[in-house]
PDB file of C-alpha atoms in Angstrom:
ATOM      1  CA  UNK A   1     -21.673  16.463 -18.241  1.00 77.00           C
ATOM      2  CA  UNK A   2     -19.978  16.701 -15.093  1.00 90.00           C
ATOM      3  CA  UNK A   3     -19.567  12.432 -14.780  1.00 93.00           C
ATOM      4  CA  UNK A   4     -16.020  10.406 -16.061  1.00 96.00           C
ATOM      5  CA  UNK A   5     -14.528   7.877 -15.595  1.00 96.00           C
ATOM      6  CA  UNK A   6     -10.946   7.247 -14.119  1.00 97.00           C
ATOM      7  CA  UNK A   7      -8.943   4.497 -14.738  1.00 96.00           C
ATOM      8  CA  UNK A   8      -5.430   3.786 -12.864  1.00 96.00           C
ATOM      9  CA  UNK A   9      -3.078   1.251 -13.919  1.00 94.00           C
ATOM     10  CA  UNK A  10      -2.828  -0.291 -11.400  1.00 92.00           C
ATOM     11  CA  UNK A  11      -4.993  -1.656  -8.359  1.00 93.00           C
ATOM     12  CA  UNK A  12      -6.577   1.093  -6.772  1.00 92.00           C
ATOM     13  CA  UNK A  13      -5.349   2.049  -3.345  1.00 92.00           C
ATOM     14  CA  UNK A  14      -6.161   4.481  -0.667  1.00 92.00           C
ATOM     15  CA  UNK A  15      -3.812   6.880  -1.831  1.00 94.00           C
ATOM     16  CA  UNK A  16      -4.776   6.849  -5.103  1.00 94.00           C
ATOM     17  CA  UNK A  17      -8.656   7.588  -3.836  1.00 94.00           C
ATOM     18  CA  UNK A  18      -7.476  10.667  -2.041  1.00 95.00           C
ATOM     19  CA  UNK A  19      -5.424  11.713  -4.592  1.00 96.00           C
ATOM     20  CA  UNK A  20      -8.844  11.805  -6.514  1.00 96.00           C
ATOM     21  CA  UNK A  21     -10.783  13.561  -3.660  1.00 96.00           C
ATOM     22  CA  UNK A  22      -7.487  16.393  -3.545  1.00 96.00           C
ATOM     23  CA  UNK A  23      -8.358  17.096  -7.106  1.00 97.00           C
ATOM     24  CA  UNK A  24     -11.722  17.994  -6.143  1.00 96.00           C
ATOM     25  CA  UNK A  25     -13.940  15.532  -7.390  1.00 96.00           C
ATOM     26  CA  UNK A  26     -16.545  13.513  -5.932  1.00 94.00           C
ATOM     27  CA  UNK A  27     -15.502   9.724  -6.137  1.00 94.00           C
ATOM     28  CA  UNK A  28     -19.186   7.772  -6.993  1.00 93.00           C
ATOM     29  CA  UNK A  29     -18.152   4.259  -7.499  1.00 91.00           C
ATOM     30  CA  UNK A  30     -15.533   1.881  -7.812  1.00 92.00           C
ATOM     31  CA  UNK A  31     -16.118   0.361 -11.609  1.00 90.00           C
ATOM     32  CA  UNK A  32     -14.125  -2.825 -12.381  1.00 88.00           C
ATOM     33  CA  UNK A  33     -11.019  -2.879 -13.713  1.00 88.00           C
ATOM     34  CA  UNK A  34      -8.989  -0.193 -11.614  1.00 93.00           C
ATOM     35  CA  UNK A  35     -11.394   2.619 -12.036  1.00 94.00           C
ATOM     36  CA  UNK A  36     -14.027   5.208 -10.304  1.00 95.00           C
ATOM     37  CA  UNK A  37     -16.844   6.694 -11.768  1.00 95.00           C
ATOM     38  CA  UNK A  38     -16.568  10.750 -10.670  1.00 95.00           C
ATOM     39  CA  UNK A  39     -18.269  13.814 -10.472  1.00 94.00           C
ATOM     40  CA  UNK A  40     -16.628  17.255 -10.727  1.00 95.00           C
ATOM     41  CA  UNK A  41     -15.918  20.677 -12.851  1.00 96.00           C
ATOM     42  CA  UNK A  42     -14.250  20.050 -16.192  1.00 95.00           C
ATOM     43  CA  UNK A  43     -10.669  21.952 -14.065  1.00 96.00           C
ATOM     44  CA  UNK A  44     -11.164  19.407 -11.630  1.00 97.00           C
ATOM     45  CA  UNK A  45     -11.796  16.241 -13.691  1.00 96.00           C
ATOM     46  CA  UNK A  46      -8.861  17.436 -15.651  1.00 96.00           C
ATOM     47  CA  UNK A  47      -6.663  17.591 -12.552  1.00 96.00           C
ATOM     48  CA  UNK A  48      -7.967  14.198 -11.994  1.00 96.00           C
ATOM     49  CA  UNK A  49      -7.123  12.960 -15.091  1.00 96.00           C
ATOM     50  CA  UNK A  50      -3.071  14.235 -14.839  1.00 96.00           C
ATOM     51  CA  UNK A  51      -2.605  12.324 -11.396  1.00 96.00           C
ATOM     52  CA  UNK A  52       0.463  10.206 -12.008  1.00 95.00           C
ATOM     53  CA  UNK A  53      -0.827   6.855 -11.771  1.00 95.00           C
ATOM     54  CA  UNK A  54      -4.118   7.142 -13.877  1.00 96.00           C
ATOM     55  CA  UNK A  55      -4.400   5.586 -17.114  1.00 96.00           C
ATOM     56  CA  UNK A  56      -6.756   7.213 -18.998  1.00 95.00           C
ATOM     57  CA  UNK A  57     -10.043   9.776 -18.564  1.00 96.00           C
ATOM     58  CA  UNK A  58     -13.141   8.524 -20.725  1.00 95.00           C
ATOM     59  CA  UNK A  59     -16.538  10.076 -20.356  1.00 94.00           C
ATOM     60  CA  UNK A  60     -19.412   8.366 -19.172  1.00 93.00           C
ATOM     61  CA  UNK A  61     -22.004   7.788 -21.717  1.00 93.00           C
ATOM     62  CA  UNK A  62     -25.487   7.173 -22.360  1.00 92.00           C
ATOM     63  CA  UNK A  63     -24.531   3.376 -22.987  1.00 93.00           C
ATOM     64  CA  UNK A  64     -22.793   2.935 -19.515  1.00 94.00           C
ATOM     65  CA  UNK A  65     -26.110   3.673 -17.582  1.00 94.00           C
ATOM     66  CA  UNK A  66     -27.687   0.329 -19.501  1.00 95.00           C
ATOM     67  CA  UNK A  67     -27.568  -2.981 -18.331  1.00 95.00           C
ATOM     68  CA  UNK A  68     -25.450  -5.637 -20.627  1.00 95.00           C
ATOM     69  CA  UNK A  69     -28.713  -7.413 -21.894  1.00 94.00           C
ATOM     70  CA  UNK A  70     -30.008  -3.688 -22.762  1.00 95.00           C
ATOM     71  CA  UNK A  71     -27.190  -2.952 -25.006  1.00 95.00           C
ATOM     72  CA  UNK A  72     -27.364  -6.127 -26.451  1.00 95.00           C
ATOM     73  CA  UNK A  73     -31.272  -6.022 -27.711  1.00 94.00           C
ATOM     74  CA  UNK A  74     -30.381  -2.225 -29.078  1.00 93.00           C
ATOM     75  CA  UNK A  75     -27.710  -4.119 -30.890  1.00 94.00           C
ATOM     76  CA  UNK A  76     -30.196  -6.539 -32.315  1.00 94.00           C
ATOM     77  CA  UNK A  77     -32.270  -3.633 -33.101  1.00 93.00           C
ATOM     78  CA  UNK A  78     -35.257  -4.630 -30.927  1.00 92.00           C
ATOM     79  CA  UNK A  79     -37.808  -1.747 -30.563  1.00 90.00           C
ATOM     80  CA  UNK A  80     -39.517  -3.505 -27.324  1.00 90.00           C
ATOM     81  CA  UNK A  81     -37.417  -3.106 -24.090  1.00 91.00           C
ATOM     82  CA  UNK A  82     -39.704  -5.085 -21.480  1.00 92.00           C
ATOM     83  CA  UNK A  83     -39.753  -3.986 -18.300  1.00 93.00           C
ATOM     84  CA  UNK A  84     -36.959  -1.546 -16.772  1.00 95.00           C
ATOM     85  CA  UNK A  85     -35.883   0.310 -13.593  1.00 95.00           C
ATOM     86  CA  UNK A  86     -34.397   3.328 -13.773  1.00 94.00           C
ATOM     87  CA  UNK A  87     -32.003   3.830 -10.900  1.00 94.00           C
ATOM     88  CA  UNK A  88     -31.026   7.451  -9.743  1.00 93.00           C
ATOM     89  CA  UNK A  89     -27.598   9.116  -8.276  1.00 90.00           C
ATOM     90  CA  UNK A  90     -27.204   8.414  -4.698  1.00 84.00           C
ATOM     91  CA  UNK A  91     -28.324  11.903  -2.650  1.00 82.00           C
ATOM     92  CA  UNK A  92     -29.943  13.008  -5.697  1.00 85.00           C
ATOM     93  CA  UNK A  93     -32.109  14.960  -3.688  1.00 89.00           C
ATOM     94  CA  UNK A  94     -35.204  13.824  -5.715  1.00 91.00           C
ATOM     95  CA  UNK A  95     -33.791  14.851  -9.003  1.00 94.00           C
ATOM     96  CA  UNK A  96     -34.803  11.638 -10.483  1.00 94.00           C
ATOM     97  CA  UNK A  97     -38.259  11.317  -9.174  1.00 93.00           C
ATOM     98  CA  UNK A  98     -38.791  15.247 -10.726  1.00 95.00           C
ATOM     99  CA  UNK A  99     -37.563  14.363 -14.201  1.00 94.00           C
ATOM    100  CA  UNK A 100     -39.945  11.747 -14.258  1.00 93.00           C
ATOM    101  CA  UNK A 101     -42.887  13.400 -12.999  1.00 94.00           C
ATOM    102  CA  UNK A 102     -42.373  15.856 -15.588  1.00 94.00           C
ATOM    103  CA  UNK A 103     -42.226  13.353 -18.337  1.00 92.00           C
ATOM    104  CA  UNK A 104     -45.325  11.411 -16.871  1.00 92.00           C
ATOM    105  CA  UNK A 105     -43.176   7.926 -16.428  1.00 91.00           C
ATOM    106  CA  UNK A 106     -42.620   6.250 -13.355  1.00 90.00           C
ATOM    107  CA  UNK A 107     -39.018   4.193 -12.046  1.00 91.00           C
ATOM    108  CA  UNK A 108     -40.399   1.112 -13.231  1.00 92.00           C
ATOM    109  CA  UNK A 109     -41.785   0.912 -16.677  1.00 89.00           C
ATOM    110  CA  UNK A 110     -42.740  -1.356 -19.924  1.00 91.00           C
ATOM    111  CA  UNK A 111     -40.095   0.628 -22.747  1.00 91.00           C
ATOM    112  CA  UNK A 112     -39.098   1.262 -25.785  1.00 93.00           C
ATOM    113  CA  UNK A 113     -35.678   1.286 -27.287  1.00 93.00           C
ATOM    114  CA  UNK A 114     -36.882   5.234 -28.068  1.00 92.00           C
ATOM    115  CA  UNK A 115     -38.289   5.588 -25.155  1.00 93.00           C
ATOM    116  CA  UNK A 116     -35.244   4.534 -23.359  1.00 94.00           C
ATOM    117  CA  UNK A 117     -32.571   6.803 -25.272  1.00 93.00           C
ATOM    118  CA  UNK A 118     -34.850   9.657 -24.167  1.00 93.00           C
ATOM    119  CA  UNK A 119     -35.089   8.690 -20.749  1.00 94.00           C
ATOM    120  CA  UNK A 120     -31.209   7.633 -20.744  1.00 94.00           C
ATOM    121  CA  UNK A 121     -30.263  11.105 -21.977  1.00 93.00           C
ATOM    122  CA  UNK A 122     -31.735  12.687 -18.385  1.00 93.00           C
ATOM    123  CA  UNK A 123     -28.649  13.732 -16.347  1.00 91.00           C
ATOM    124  CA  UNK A 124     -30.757  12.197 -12.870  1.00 93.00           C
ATOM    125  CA  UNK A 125     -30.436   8.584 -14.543  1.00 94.00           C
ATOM    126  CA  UNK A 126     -27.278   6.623 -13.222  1.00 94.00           C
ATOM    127  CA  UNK A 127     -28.611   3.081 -14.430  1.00 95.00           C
ATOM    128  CA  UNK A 128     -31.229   1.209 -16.707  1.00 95.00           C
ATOM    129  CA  UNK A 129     -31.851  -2.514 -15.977  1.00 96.00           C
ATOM    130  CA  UNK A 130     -34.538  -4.722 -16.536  1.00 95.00           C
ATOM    131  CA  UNK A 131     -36.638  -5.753 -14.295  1.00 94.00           C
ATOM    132  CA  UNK A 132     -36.879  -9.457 -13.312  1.00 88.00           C
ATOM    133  CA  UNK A 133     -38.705 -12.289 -11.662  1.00 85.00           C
ATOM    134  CA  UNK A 134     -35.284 -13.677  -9.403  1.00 80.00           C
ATOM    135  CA  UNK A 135     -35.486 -17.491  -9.307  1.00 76.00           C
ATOM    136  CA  UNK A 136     -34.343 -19.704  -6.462  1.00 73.00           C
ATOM    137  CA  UNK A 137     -32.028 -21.829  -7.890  1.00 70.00           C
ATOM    138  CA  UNK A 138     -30.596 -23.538  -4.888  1.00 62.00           C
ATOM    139  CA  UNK A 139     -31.070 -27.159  -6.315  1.00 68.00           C
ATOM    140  CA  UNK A 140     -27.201 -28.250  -6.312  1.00 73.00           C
ATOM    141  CA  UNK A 141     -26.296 -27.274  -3.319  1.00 74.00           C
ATOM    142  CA  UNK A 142     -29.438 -27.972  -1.304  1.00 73.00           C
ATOM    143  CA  UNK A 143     -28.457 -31.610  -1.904  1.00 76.00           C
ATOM    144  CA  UNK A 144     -25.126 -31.527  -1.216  1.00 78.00           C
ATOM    145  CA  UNK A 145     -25.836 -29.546   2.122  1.00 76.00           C
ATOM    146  CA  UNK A 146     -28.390 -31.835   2.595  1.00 79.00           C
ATOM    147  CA  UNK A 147     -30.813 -29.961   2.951  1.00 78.00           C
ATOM    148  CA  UNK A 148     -33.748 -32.145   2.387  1.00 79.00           C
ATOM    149  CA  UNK A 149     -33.990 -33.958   5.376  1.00 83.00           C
ATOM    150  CA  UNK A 150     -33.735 -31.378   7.539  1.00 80.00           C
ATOM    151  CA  UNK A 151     -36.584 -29.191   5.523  1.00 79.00           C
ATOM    152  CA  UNK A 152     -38.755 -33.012   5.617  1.00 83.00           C
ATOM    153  CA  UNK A 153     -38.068 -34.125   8.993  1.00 84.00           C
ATOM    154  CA  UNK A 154     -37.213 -30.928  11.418  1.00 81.00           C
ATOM    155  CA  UNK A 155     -39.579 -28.318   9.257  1.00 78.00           C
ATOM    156  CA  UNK A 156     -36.143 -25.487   9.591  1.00 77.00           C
ATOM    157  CA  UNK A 157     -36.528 -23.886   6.029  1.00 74.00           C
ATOM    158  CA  UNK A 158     -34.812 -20.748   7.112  1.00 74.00           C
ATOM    159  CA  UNK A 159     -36.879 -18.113   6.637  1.00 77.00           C
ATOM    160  CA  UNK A 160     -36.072 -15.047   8.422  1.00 79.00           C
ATOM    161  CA  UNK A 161     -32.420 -16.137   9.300  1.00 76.00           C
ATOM    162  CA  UNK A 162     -29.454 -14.761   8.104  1.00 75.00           C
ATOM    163  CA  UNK A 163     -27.141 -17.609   7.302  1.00 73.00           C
ATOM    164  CA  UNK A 164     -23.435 -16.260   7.250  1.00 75.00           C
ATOM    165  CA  UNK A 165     -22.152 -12.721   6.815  1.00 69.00           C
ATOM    166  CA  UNK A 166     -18.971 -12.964   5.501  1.00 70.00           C
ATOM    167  CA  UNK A 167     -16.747 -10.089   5.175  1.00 68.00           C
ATOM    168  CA  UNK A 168     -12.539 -10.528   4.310  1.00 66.00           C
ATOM    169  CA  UNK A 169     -11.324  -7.473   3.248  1.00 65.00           C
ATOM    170  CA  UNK A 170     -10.143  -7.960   0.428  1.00 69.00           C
ATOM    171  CA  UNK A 171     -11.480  -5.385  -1.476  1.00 66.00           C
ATOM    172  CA  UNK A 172      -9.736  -2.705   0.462  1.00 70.00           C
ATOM    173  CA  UNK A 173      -6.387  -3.399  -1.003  1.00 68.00           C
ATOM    174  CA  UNK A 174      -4.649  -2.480   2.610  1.00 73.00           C
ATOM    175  CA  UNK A 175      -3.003  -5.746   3.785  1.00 71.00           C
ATOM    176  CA  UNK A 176      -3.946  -4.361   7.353  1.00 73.00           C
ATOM    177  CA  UNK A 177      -7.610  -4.711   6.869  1.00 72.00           C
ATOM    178  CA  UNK A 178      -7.834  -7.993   5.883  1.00 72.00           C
ATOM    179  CA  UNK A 179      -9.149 -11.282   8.009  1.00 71.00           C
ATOM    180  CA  UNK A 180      -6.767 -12.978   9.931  1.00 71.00           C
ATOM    181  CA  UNK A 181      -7.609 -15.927   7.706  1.00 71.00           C
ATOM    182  CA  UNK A 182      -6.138 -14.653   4.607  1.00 71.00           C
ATOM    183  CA  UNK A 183      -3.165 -13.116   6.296  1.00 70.00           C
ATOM    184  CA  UNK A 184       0.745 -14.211   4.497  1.00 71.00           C
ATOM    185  CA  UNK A 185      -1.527 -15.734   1.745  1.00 68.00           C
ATOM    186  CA  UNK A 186      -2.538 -13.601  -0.223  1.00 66.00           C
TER     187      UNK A 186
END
């Protein structure tokens, strides 16, 4: 399909993004280490691909749209998935929604593993996960904030506040970007 991925050797930078968009594909995604997730013609991924400071082209695959624990019970063989979402590409234009409708499934689904491979194989599917109950698991560091007493005795539980935003700018990789507090120390 039209998707890759494009690994540098080194840290990403700016330069190295544009160098990307130049070539004429569509950058998706930063994926961990040093590497985008693109879109493009085969010419253009190829052009991509001979940019002097990437390491390596690999295609993406069915298995890089599944979540780690997903891979791991088609490695134990399971046939029952659970629960999933099924996440489409941003601006999609619907694409997702369509595929489904046509195959009489829904985003959010009980699976299984055959099920999935069918669904996974649909060009409008960017990610399978499962779906989850998320647990509050704040017991730590309630106590050592303290938390308790001011929950018992002032009733402040902190619903419906945002707490900190925090934002360094790190993960720009331009030294000029980055908070004042991290500047010469990085």
């Amino acid at each position: 399909g039209p998707y890759a991925i494009v690994q540098f050797r080194n840290p990403v930078t700016r330069a190295d993004r544009a160098a990307l968009e130049r070539a004429g594909v569509t950058v998706l995604e930063y994926l961990p280490d040093y590497a985008y997730l693109v879109r493009g013609a085969a010419a253009q991924l190829d052009a991509a691909a001979r940019l002097p400071r990437v390491y390596a082209r690999a295609p993406f695959t069915l298995a890089d749209k599944f979540a780690p624990s997903l891979l791991r019970a088609f490695a134990r063989g399971d046939a029952a998935m659970g629960r999933v979402r099924l996440v489409g590409w941003p601006d999609d234009g619907g694409a997702l929604t369509r595929d489904l409708q046509a195959l009489s499934l829904s985003a959010e689904m009980d699976s299984t593993a055959a099920l999935l491979l069918k669904v996974a194989a649909l060009e409008s599917v960017r990610w399978i996960e499962p779906v989850i109950q998320p647990r509050l698991l704040n017991d730590y560091a309630r106590a050592i904030m303290q938390g308790n007493p001011v929950w018992q005795n002032l009733s402040l539980f902190g619903a419906g506040h945002i707490v900190a935003v925090a934002d360094s700018g790190l993960d720009t990789g331009d030294l000029g970007t980055i908070s004042p507090d991290f500047a010469g120390r990085i």
